[in-house]
PDB file of C-alpha atoms in Angstrom:
ATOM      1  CA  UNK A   6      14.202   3.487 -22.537  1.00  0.00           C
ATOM      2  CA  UNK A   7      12.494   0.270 -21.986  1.00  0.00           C
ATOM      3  CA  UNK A   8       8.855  -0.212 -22.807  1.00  0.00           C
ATOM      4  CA  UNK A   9       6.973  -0.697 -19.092  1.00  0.00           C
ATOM      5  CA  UNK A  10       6.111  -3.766 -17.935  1.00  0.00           C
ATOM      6  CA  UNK A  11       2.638  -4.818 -17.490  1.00  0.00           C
ATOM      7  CA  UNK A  12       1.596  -6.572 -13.895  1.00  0.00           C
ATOM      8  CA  UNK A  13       1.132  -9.503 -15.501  1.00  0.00           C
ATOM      9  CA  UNK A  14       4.796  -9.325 -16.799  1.00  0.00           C
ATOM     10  CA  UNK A  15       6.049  -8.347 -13.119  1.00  0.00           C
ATOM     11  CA  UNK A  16       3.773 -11.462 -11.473  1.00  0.00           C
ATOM     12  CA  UNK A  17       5.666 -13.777 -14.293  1.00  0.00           C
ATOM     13  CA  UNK A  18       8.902 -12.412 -13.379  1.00  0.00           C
ATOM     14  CA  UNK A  19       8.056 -12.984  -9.486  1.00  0.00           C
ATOM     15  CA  UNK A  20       7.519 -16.396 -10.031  1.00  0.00           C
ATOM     16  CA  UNK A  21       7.768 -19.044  -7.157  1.00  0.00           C
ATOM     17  CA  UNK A  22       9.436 -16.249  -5.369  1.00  0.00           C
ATOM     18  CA  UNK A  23      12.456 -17.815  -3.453  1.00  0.00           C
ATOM     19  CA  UNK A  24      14.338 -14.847  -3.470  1.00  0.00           C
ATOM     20  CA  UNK A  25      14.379 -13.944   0.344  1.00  0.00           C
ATOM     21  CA  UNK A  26      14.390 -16.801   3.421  1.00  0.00           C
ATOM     22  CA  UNK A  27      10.012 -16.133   3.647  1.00  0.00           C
ATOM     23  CA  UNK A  28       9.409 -18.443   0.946  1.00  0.00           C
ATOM     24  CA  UNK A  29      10.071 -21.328   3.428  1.00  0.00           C
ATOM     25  CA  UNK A  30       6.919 -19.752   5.494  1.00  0.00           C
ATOM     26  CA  UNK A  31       4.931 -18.386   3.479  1.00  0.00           C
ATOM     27  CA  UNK A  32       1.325 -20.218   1.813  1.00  0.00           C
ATOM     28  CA  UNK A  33       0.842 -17.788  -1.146  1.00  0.00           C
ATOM     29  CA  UNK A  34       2.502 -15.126  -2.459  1.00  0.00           C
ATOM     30  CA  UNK A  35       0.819 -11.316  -2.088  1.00  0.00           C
ATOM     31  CA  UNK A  36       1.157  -9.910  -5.394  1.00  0.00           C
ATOM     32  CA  UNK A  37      -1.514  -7.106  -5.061  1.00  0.00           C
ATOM     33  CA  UNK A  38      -4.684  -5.925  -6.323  1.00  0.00           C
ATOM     34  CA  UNK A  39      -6.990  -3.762  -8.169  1.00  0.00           C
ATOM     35  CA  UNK A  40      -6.819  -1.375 -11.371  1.00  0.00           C
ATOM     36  CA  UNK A  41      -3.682  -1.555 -13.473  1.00  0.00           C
ATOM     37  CA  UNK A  42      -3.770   2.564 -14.774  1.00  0.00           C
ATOM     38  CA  UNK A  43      -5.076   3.480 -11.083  1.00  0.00           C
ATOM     39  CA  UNK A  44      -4.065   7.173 -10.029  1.00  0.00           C
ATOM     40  CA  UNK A  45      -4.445   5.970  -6.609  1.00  0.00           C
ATOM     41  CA  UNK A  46      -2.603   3.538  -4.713  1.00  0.00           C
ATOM     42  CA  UNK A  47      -2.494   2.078  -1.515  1.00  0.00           C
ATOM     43  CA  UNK A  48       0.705   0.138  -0.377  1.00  0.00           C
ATOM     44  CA  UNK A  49       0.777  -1.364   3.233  1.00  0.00           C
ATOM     45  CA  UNK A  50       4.214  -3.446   5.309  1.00  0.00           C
ATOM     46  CA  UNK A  51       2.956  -7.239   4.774  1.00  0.00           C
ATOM     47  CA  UNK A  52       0.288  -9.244   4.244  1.00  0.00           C
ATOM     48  CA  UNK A  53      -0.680 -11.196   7.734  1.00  0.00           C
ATOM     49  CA  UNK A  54      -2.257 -14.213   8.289  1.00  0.00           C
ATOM     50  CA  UNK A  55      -5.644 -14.107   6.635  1.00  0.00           C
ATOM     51  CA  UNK A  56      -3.951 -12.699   3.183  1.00  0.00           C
ATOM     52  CA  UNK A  57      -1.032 -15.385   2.923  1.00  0.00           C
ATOM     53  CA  UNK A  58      -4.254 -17.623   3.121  1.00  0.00           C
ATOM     54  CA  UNK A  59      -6.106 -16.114   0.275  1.00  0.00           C
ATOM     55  CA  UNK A  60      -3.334 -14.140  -2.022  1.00  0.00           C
ATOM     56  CA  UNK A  61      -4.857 -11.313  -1.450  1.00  0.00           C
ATOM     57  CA  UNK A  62      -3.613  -7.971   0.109  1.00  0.00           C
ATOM     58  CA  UNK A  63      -5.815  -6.722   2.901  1.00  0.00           C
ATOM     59  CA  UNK A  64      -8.645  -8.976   3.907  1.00  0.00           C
ATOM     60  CA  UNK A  65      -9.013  -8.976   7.060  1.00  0.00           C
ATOM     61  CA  UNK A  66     -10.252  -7.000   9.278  1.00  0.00           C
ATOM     62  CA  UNK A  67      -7.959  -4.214   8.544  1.00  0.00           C
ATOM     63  CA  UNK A  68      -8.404  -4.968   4.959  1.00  0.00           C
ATOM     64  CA  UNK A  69     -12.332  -4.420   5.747  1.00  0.00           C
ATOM     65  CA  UNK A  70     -11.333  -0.912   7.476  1.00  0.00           C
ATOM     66  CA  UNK A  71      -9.510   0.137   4.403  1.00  0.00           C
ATOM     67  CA  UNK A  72     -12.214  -0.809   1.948  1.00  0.00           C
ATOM     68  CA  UNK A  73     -14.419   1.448   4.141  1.00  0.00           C
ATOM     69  CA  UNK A  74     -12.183   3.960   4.006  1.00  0.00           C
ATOM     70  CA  UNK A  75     -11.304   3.587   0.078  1.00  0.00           C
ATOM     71  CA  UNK A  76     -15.386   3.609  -0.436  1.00  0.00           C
ATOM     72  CA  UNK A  77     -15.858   6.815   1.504  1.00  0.00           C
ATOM     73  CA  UNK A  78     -13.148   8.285  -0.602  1.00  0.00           C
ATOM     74  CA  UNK A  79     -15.335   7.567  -3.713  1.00  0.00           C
ATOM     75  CA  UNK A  80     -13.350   5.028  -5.152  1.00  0.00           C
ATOM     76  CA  UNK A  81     -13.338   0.795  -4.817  1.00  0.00           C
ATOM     77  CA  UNK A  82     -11.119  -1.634  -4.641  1.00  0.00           C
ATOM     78  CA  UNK A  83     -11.308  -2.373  -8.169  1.00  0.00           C
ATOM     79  CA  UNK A  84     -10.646   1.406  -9.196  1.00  0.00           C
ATOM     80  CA  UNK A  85      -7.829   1.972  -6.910  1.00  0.00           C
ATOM     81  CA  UNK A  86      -4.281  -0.463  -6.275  1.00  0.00           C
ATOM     82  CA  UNK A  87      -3.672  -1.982  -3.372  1.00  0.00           C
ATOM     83  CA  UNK A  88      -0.236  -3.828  -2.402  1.00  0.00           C
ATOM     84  CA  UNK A  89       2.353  -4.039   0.493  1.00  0.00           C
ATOM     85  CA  UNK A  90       6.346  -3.797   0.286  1.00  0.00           C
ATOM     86  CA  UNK A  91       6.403  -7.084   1.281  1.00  0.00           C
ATOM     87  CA  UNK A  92       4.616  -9.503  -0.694  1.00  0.00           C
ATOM     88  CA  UNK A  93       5.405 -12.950   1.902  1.00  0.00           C
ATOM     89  CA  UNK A  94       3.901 -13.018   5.427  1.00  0.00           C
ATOM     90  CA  UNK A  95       6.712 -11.814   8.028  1.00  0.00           C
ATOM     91  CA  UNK A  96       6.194 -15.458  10.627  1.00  0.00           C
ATOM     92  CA  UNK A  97       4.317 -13.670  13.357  1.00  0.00           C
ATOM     93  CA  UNK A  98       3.872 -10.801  11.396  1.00  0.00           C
ATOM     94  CA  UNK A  99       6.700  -9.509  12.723  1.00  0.00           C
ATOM     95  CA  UNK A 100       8.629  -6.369  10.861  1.00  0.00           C
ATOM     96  CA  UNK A 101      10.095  -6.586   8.168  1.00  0.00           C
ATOM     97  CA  UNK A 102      13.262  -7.164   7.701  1.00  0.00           C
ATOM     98  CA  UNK A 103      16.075  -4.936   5.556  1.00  0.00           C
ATOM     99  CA  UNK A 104      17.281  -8.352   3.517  1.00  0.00           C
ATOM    100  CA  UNK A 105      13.324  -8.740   2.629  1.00  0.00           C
ATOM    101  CA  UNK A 106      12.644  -5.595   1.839  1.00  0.00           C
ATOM    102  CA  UNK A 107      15.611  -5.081  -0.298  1.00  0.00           C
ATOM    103  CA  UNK A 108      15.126  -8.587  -2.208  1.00  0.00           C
ATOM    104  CA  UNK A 109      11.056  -7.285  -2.463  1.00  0.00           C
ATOM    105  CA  UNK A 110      11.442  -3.133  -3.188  1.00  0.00           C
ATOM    106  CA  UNK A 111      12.249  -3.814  -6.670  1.00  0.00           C
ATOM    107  CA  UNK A 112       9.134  -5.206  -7.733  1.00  0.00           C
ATOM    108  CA  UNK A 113       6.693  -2.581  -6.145  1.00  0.00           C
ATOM    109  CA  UNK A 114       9.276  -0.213  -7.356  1.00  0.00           C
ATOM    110  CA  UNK A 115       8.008  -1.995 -11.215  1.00  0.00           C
ATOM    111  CA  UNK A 116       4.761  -2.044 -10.006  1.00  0.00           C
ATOM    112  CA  UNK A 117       4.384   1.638  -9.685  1.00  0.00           C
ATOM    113  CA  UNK A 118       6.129   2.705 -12.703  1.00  0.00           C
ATOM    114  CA  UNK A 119       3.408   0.211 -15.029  1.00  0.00           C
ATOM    115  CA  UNK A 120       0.791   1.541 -12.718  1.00  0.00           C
ATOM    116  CA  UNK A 121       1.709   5.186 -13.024  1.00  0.00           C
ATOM    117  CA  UNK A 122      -0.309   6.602  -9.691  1.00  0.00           C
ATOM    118  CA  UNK A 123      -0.183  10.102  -8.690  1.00  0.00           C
ATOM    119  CA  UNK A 124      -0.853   9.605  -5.329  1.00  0.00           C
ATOM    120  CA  UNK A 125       0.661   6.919  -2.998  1.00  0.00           C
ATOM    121  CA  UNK A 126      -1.380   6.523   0.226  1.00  0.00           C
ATOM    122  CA  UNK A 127       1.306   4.865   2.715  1.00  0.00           C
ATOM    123  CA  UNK A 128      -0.325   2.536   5.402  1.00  0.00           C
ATOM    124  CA  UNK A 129       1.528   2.834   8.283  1.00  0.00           C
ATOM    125  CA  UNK A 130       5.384   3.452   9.744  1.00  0.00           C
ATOM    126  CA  UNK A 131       7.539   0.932   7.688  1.00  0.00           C
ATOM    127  CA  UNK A 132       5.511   1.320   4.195  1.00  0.00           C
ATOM    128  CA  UNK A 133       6.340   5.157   4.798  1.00  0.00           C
ATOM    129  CA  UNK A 134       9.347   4.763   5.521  1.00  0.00           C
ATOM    130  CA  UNK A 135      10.325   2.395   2.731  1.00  0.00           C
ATOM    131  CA  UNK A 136       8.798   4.344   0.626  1.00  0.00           C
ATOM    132  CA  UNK A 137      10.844   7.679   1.428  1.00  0.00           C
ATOM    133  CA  UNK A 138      13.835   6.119   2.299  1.00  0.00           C
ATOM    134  CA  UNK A 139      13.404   7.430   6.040  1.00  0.00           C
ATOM    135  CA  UNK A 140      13.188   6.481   9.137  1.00  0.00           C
ATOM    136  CA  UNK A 141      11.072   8.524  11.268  1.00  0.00           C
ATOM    137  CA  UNK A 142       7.525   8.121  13.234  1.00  0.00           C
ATOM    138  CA  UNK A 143       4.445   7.674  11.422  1.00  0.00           C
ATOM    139  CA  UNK A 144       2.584  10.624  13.582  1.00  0.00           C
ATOM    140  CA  UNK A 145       6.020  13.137  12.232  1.00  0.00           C
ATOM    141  CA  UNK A 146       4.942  12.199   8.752  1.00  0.00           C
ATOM    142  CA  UNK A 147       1.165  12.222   8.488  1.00  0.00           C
ATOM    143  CA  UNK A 148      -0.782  14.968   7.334  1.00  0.00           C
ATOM    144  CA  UNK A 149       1.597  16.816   4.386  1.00  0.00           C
ATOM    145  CA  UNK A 150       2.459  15.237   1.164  1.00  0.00           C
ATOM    146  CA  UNK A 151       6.080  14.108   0.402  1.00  0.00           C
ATOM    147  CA  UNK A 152       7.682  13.743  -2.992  1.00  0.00           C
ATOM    148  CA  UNK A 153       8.833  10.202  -4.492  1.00  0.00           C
ATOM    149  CA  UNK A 154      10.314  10.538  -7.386  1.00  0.00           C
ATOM    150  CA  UNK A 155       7.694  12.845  -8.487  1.00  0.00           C
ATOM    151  CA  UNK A 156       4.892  10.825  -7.120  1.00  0.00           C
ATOM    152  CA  UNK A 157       2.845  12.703  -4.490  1.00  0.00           C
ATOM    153  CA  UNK A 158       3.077  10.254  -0.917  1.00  0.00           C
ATOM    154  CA  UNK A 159       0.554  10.776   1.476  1.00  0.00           C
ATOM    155  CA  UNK A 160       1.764   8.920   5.316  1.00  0.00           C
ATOM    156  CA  UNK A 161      -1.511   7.742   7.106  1.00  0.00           C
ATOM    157  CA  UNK A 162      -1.745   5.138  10.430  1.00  0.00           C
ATOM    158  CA  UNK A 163      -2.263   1.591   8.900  1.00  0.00           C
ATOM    159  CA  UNK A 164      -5.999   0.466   9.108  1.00  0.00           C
ATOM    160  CA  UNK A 165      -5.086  -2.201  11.483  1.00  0.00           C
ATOM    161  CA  UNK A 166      -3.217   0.063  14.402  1.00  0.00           C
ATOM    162  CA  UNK A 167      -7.070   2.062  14.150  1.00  0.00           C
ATOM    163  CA  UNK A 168      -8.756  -0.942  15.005  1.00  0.00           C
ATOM    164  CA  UNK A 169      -6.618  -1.112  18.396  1.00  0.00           C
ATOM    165  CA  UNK A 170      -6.719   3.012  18.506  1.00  0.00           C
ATOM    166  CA  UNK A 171      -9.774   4.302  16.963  1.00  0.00           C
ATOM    167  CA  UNK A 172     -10.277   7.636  18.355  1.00  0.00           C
ATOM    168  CA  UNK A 173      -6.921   8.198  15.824  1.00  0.00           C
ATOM    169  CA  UNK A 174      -9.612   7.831  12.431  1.00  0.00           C
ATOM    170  CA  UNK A 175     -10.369  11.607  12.450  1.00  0.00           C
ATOM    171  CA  UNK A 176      -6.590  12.251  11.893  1.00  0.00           C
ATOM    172  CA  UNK A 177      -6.819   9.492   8.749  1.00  0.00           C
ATOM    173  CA  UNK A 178      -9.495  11.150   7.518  1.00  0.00           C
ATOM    174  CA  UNK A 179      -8.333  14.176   7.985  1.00  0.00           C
ATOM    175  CA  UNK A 180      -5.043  13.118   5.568  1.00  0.00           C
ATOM    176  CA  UNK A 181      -7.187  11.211   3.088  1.00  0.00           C
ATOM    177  CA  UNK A 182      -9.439  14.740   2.523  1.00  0.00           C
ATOM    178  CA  UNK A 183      -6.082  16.044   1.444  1.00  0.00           C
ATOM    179  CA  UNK A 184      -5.948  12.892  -0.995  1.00  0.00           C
ATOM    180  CA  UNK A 185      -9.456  13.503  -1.934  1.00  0.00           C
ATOM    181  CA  UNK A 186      -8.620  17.705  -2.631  1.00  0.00           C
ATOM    182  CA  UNK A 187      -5.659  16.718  -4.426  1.00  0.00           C
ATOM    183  CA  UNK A 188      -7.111  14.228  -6.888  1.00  0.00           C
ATOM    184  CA  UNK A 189      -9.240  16.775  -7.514  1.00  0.00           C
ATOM    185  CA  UNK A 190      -6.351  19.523  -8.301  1.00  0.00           C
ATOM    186  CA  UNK A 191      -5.385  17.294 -10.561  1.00  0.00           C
ATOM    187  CA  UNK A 192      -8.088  16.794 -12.429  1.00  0.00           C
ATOM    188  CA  UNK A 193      -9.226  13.232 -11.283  1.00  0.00           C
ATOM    189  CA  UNK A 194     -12.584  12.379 -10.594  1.00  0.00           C
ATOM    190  CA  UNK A 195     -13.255   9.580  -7.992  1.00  0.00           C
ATOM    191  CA  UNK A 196     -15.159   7.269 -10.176  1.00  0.00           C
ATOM    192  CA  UNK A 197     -17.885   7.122  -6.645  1.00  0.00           C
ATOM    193  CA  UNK A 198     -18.121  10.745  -7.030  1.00  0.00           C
ATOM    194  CA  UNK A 199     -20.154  11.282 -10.394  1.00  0.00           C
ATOM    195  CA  UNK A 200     -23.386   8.948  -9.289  1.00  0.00           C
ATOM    196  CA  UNK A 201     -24.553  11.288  -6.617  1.00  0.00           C
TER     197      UNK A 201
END
């Protein structure tokens, strides 16, 4: 079996990404961010506007949302991973498409085996979806774990569709306290958790 890559290897192998027709939109390419042995990871649809700009997954004002959200979890950006199954702006941030995400799958699909998390926190309807290899609403998959390959997935509304419906952050909550009780099954510590 071959030795796992490291993210730097993956980002190498990425390259000047002109694998898939975004790379004549894009500005930057979205590699991802955040701890490389992180039992916790966060993967999102695409960056948007504000991340092609800066490389970076998640900072706008969703991405402010979701640090909020990661900090009240116990953990930080830095002690978590943080990526999207996209990593090229959609023009318009429109969806996804299947010849993206099939061209793109591959390297999260690297990314979590030399990352190694044992819980997947899925931002929203296509990340689930791509994730489990389903196709079925967001609000049908929230709330209960599902299996990936022996990776525990955990389906939650993306950060930005609570910004346009906020009385829907008790339900994300609600799913990231199962996150939070399940690290904790397991044996994992938030690192937030041991200052207080």
């Amino acid at each position: 079996m071959p030795s796992r890559q490291t993210l730097a290897q993956i980002r190498a192998e990425v390259g000047d990404c002109q694998r898939c027709k975004l790379c004549s939109t894009r500005s930057s390419i979205v590699f991802g961010v955040g701890a490389e042995d992180a039992p916790l990871m966060f993967v999102g649809e695409a960056p948007g506007e504000q991340e092609d700009r800066r490389g970076e997954p998640f900072v706008g004002p969703a991405g402010e949302l979701l640090d909020k959200m990661i900090e009240a979890m116990g953990w930080s950006r830095q002690s978590v991973y943080i990526a999207n199954i996209l990593m090229c702006r959609p023009p318009g941030n429109r969806n996804p498409q299947p010849d993206e995400v099939e061209r793109c799958l591959p390297f999260l699909n690297a990314k979590i085996a030399t990352i190694g998390p044992r819980i997947i926190v899925a931002l929203g309807r296509p990340a689930a979806n791509t994730l489990l290899g389903m196709d079925a609403p967001i609000s049908s998959l929230r709330g209960r774990f599902h299996d990936r390959n022996g990776v525990r997935v955990m389906p939650t509304f993306h950060p930005a569709y609570l910004l346009r419906e906020a009385d829907k952050k008790r339900e994300v909550w609600s799913d990231l306290k199962l996150v939070i009780a399940e690290l904790a099954r397991l044996g994992i510590a938030a690192p937030g958790a041991a200052r207080g």
